[in-house]
Structures are given as structure tokens and as C-alpha cells.
PDB file of C-alpha atoms and ligand atoms in Angstrom:
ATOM      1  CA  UNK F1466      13.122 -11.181  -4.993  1.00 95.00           C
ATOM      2  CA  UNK F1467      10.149  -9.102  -6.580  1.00 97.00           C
ATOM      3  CA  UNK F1468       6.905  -9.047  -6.091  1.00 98.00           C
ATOM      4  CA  UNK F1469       4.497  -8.567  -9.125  1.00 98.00           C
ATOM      5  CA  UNK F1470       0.729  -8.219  -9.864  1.00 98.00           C
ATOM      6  CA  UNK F1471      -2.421  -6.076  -9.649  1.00 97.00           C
ATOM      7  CA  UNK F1472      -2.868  -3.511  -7.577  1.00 95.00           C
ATOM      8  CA  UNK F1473      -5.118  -5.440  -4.658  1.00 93.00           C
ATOM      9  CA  UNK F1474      -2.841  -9.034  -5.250  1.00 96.00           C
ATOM     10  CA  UNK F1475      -1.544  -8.146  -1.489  1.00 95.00           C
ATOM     11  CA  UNK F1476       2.303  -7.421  -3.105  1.00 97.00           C
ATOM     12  CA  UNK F1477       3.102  -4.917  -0.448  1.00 96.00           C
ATOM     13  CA  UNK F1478       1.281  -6.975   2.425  1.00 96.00           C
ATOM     14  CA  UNK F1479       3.342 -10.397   1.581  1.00 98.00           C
ATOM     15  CA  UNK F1480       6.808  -8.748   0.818  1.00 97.00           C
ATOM     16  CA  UNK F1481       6.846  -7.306   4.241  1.00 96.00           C
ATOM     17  CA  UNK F1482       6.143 -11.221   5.669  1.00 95.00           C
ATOM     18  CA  UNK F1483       8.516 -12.589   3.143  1.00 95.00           C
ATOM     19  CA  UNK F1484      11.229 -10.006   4.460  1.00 95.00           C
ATOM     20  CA  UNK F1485      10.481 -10.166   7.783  1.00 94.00           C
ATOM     21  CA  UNK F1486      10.481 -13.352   7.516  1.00 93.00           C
ATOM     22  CA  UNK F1487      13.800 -14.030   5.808  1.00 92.00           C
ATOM     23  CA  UNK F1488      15.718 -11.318   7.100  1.00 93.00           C
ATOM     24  CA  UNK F1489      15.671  -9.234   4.656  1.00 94.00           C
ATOM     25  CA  UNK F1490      15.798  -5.529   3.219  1.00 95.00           C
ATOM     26  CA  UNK F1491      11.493  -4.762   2.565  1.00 97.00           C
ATOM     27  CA  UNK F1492      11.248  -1.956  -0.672  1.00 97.00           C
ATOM     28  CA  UNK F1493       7.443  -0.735  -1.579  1.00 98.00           C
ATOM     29  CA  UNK F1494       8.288   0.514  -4.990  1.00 98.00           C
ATOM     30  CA  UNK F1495       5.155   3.292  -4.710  1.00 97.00           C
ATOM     31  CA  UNK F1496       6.395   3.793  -1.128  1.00 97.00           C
ATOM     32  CA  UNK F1497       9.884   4.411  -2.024  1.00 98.00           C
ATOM     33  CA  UNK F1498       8.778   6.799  -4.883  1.00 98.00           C
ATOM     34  CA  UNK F1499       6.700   8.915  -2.556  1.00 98.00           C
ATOM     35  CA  UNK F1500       9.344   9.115   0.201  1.00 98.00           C
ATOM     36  CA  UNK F1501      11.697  10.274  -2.698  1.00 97.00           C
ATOM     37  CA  UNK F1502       9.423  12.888  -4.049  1.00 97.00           C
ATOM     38  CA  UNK F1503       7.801  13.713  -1.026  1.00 98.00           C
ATOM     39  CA  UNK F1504       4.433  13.178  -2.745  1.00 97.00           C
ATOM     40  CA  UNK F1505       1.641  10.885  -3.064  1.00 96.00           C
ATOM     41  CA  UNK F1506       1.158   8.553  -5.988  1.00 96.00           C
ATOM     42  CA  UNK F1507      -2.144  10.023  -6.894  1.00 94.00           C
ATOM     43  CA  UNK F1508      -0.335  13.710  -6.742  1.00 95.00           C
ATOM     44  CA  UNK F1509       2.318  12.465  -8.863  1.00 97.00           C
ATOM     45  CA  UNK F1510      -0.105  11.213 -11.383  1.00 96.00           C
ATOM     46  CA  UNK F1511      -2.097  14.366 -10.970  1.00 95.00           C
ATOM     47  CA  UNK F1512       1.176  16.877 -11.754  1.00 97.00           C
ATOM     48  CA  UNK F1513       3.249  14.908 -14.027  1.00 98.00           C
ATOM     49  CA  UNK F1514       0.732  12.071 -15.606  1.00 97.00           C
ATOM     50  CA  UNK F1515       0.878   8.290 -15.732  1.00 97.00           C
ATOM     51  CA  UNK F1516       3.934   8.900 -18.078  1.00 98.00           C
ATOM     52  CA  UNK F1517       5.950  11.031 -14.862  1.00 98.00           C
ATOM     53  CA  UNK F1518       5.585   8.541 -12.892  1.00 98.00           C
ATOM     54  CA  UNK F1519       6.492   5.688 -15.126  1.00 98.00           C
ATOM     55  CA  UNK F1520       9.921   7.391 -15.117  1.00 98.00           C
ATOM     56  CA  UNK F1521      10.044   7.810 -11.636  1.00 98.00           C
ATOM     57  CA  UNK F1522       8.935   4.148 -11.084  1.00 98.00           C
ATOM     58  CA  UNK F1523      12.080   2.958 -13.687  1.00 98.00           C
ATOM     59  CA  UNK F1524      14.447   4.796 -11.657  1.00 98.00           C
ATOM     60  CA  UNK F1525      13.402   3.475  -8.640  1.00 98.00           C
ATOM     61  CA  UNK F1526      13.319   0.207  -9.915  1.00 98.00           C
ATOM     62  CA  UNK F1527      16.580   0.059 -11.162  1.00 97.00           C
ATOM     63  CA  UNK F1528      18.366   1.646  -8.343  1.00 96.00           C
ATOM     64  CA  UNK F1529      16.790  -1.600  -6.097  1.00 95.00           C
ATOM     65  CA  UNK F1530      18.222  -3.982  -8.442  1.00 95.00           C
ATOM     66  CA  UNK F1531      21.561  -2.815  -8.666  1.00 94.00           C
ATOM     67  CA  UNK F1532      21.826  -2.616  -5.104  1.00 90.00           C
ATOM     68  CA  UNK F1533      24.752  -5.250  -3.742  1.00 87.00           C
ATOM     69  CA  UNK F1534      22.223  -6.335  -0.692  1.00 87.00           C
ATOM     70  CA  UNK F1535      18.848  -9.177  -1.493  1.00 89.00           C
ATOM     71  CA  UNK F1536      15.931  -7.715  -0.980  1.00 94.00           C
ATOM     72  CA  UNK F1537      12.632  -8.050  -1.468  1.00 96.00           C
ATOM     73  CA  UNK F1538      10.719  -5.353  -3.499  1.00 97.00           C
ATOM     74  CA  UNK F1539       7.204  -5.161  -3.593  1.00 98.00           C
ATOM     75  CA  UNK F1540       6.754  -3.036  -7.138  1.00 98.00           C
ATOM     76  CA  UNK F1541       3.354  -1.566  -8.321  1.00 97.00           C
ATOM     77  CA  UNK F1542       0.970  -3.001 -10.762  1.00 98.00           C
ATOM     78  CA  UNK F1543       2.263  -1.621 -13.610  1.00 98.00           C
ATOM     79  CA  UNK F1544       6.347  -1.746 -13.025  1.00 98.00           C
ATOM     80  CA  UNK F1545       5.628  -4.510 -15.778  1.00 98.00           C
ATOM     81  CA  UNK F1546       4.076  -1.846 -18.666  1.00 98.00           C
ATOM     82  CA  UNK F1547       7.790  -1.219 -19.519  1.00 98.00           C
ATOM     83  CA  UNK F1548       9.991  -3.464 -21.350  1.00 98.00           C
ATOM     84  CA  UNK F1549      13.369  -2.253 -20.153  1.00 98.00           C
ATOM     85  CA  UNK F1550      11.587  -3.161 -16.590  1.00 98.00           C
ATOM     86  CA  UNK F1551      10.289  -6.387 -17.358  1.00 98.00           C
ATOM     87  CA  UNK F1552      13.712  -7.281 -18.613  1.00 97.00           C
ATOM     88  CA  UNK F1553      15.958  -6.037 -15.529  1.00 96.00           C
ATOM     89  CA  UNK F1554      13.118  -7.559 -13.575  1.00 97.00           C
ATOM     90  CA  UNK F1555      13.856 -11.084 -15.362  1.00 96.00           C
ATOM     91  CA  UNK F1556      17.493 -11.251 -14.971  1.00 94.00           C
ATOM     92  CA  UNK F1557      18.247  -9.239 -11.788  1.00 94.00           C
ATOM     93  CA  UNK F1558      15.894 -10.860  -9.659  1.00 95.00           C
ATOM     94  CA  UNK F1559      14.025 -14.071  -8.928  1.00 95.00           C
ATOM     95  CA  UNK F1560      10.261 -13.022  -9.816  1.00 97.00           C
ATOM     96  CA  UNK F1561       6.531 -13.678  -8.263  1.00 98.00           C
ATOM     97  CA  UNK F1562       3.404 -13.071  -9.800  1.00 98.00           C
ATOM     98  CA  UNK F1563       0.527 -12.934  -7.061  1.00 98.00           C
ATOM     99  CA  UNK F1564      -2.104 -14.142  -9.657  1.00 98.00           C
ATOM    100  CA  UNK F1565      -5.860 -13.334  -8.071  1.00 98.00           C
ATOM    101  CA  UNK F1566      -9.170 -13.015  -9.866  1.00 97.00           C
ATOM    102  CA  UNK F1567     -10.606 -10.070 -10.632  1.00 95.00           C
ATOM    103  CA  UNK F1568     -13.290 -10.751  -7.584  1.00 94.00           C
ATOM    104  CA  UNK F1569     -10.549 -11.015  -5.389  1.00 94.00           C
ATOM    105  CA  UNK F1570      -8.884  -7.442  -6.348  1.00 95.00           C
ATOM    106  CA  UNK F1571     -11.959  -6.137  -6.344  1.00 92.00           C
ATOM    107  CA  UNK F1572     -12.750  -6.867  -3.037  1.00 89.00           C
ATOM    108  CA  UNK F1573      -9.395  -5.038  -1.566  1.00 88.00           C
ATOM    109  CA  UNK F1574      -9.662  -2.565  -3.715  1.00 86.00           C
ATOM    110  CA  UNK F1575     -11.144   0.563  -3.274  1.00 69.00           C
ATOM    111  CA  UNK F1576     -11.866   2.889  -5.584  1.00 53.00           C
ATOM    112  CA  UNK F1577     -10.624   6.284  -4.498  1.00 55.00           C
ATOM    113  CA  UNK F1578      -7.214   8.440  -3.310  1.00 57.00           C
ATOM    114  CA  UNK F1579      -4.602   5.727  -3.613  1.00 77.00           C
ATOM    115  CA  UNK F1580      -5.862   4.215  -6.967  1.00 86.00           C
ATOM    116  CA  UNK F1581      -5.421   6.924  -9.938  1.00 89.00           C
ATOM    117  CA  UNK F1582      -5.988   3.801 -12.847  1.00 92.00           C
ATOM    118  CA  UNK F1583      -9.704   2.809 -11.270  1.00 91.00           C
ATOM    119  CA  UNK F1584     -12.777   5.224 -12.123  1.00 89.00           C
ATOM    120  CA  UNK F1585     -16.015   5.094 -11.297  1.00 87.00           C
ATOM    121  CA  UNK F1586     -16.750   1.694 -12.284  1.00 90.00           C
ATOM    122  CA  UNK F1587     -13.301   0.190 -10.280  1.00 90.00           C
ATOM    123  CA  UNK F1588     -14.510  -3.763 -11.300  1.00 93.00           C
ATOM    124  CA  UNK F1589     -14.526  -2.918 -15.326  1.00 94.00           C
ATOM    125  CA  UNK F1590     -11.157  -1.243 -14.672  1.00 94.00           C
ATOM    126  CA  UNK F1591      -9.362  -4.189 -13.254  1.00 95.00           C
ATOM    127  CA  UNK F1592     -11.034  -6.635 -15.439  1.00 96.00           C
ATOM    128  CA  UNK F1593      -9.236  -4.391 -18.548  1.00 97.00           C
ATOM    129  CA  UNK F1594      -5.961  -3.647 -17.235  1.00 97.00           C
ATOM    130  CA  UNK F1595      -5.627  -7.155 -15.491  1.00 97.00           C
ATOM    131  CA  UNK F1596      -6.722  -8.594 -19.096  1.00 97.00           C
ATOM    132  CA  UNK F1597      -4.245  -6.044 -20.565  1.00 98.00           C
ATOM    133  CA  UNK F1598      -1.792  -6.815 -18.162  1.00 98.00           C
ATOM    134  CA  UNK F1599      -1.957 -10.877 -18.233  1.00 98.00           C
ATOM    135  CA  UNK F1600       0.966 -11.459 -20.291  1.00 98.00           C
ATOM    136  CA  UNK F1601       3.406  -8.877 -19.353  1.00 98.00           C
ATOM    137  CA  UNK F1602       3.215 -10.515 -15.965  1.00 98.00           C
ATOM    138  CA  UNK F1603       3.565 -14.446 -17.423  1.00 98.00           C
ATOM    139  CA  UNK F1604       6.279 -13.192 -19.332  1.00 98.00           C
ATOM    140  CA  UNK F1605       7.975 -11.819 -16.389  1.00 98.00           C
ATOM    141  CA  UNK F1606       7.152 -14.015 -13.684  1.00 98.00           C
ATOM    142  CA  UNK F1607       9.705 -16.622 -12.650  1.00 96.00           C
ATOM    143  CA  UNK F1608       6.664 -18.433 -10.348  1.00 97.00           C
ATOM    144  CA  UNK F1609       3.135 -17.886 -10.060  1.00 98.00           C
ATOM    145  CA  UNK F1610       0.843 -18.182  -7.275  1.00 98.00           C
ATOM    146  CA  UNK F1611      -2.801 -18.392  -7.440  1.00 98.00           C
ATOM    147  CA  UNK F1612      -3.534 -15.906  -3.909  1.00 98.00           C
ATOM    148  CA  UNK F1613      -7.221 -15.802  -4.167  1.00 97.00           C
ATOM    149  CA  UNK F1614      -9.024 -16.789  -0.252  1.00 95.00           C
ATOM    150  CA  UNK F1615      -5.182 -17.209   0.690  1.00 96.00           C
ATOM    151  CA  UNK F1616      -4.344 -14.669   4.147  1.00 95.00           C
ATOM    152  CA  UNK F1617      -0.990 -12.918   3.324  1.00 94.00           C
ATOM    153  CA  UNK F1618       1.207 -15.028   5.872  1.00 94.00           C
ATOM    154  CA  UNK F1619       0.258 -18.102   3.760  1.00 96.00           C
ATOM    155  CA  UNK F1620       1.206 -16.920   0.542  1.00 97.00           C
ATOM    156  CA  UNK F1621       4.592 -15.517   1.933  1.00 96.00           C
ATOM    157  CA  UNK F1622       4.758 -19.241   3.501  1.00 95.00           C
ATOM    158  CA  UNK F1623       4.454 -20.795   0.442  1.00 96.00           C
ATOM    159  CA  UNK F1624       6.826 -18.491  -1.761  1.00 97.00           C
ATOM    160  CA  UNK F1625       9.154 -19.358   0.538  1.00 95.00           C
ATOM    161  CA  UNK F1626       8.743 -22.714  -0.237  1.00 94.00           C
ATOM    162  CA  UNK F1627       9.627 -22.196  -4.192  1.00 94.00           C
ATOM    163  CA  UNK F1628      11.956 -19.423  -3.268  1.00 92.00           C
ATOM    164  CA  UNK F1629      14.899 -21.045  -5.270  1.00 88.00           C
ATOM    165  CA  UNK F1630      17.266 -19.344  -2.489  1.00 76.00           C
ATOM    166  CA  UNK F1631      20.392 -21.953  -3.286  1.00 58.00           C
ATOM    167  CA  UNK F1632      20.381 -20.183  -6.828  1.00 48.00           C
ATOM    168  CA  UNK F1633      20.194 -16.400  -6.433  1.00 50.00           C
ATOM    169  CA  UNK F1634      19.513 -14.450  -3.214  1.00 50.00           C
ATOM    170  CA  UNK F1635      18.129 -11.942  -5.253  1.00 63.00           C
TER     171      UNK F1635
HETATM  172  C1  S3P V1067      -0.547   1.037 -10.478  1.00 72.04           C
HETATM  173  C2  S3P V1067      -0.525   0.392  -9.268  1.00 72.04           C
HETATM  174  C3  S3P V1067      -0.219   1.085  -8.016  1.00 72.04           C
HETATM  175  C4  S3P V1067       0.593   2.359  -8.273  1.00 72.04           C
HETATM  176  C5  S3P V1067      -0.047   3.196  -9.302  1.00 72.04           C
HETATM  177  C6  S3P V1067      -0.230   2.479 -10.633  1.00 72.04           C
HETATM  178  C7  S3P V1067      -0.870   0.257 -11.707  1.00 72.04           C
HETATM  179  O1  S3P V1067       0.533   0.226  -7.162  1.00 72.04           O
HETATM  180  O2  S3P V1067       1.904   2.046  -8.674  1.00 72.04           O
HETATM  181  O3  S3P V1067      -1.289   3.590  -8.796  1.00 72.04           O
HETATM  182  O4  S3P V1067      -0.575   0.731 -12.818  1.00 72.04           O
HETATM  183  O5  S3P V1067      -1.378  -0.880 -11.568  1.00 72.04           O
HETATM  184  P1  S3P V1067      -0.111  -1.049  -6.388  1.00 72.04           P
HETATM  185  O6  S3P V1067      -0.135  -2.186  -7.364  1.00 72.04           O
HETATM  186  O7  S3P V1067       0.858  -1.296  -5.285  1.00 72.04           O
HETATM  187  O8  S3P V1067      -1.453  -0.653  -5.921  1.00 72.04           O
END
């Protein structure tokens, strides 16, 4: 299963629930990256640019999918800019789109270290990449759910819910 969305949609939050939850293998895409470059995202974007670490996030990305054991991956915000991603995504694994308003994100988001996209004014940001963003996530999504006011351990709950398990583990 794999988690998609803005950054601030709670992705990383509710695929360590879900996982938890269903006994299951937990992957943070950015994590993953930054434990295999030994780097933070920011530094990454910093050294090698947004297009470095697009690389870096299709390798990772890849590798998670073509592992034999489900798991559930939490991937970044923009794992979706790239077509060969949205397609693996699609047919590898059963996909989520945490939908949330750009209130929401912008109230768990913080401008600053962790968030190399957002500038000085971090609201206008998300309101043009989400906007940018919409239909690369409807296109990939195999379910949506609306997480705005929703705590993490509800939205997990009711993934779980439409998690079609019976048809792919993945
Ligand atoms: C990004 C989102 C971030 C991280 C990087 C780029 C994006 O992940 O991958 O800063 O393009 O939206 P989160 O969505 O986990 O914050």
C-alpha cells in the first residue's frame, strides 16, 4: 500500500498506524532516502537540486515495490511529478491519496529546514503546487480520503476499512 499527497496530508504519521496496525513493513520514502545517503532532504536539494533528488526518490521507490514483502510506504509529495512513478505506483501497489485543504497543510506545515519547495510565503506555495499537483494524484490514487479535522489514527482506521486486502496485499 502507498501513501500519497502533500507534504502536511499526515502520509508519514498514518502509514506508521496503518503498519503498525496491520503488521506490516513501515517505509518513509524521504526517510529511506536520507538513511541511504546519509543526508537530509533539504541538503540533498541544496547539493544536487530538486532534479538529484527526483532520481534518488525513483530509485527508492522502485526498489520498495519490487520488494516480495507488503508494505506500506509513505512516499513524499512529489513521488507523483514522475510518470514512470505514477505508473509503477498504479500497478504495483494499492494507492491512497490523503486529500486535505490547503488550510489544513498549512497548518502542519512549517515553513523552514525540512520543506525545500515552501518560501517565504509557505500558504501561496501549497496552494500552487497542490493546484499543480491535483491531478497527478487523482490519476494515481486508487482511493481518496478527505483527512482535513481527521487525527491520524482515524484516517488509518478508515483506510483500513477500504483497504481492498482480499485483492492485493500490496
Ligand atoms: C516534497 C515533499 C517532501 C520531500 C521533499 C519534496 C514535495 O516530502 O519529499 O521536500 O515535492 O512535495 P513530504 O511530503 O513527506 O513532506
Amino acid at each position: 500500500m502507498a501513501l500519497i499527497g502533500m507534504m502536511g496530508s499526515g502520509k508519514s504519521t498514518v502509514g506508521f498506524w496503518l503498519a503498525q496496525s496491520e503488521g506490516l513493513r513501515f517505509v518513509d520514502l524521504d526517510a529511506a532516502i536520507e538513511e541511504r545517503q546519509g543526508r537530509s532532504v533539504p541538503e540533498i536539494f541544496e547539493a544536487d537540486g530538486e532534479d538529484g533528488f527526483r532520481e534518488m526518490e525513483q530509485s527508492e521507490l522502485a526498489a520498495c515495490l519490487a520488494a516480495p514483502q507488503p508494505m506500506v510506504v509513505a512516499c513524499g509529495g512529489g513521488a507523483v511529478l514522475r510518470a514512470e512513478n505514477r505508473e509503477l505506483l498504479r500497478h504495483r501497489a494499492w494507492v491512497c491519496w490523503l486529500r486535505a485543504t490547503i488550510d489544513t497543510l498549512g497548518q502542519r506545515v512549517r515553513a523552514g529546514e525540512n520543506r525545500p519547495l515552501l518560501g517565504d510565503d509557505p500558504m501561496a506555495d501549497l496552494a500552487a503546487i497542490g493546484a499543480a499537483r491535483a491531478g497527478l494524484y487523482t490519476e494515481t490514487a486508487h482511493e481518496i480520503i478527505d483527512v482535513d479535522g481527521m487525527e491520524a489514527q482515524h484516517v488509518a482506521d478508515q483506510i483500513r476499512r477500504v483497504w481492498p486486502r482480499t485483492v492485493s496485499a500490496r
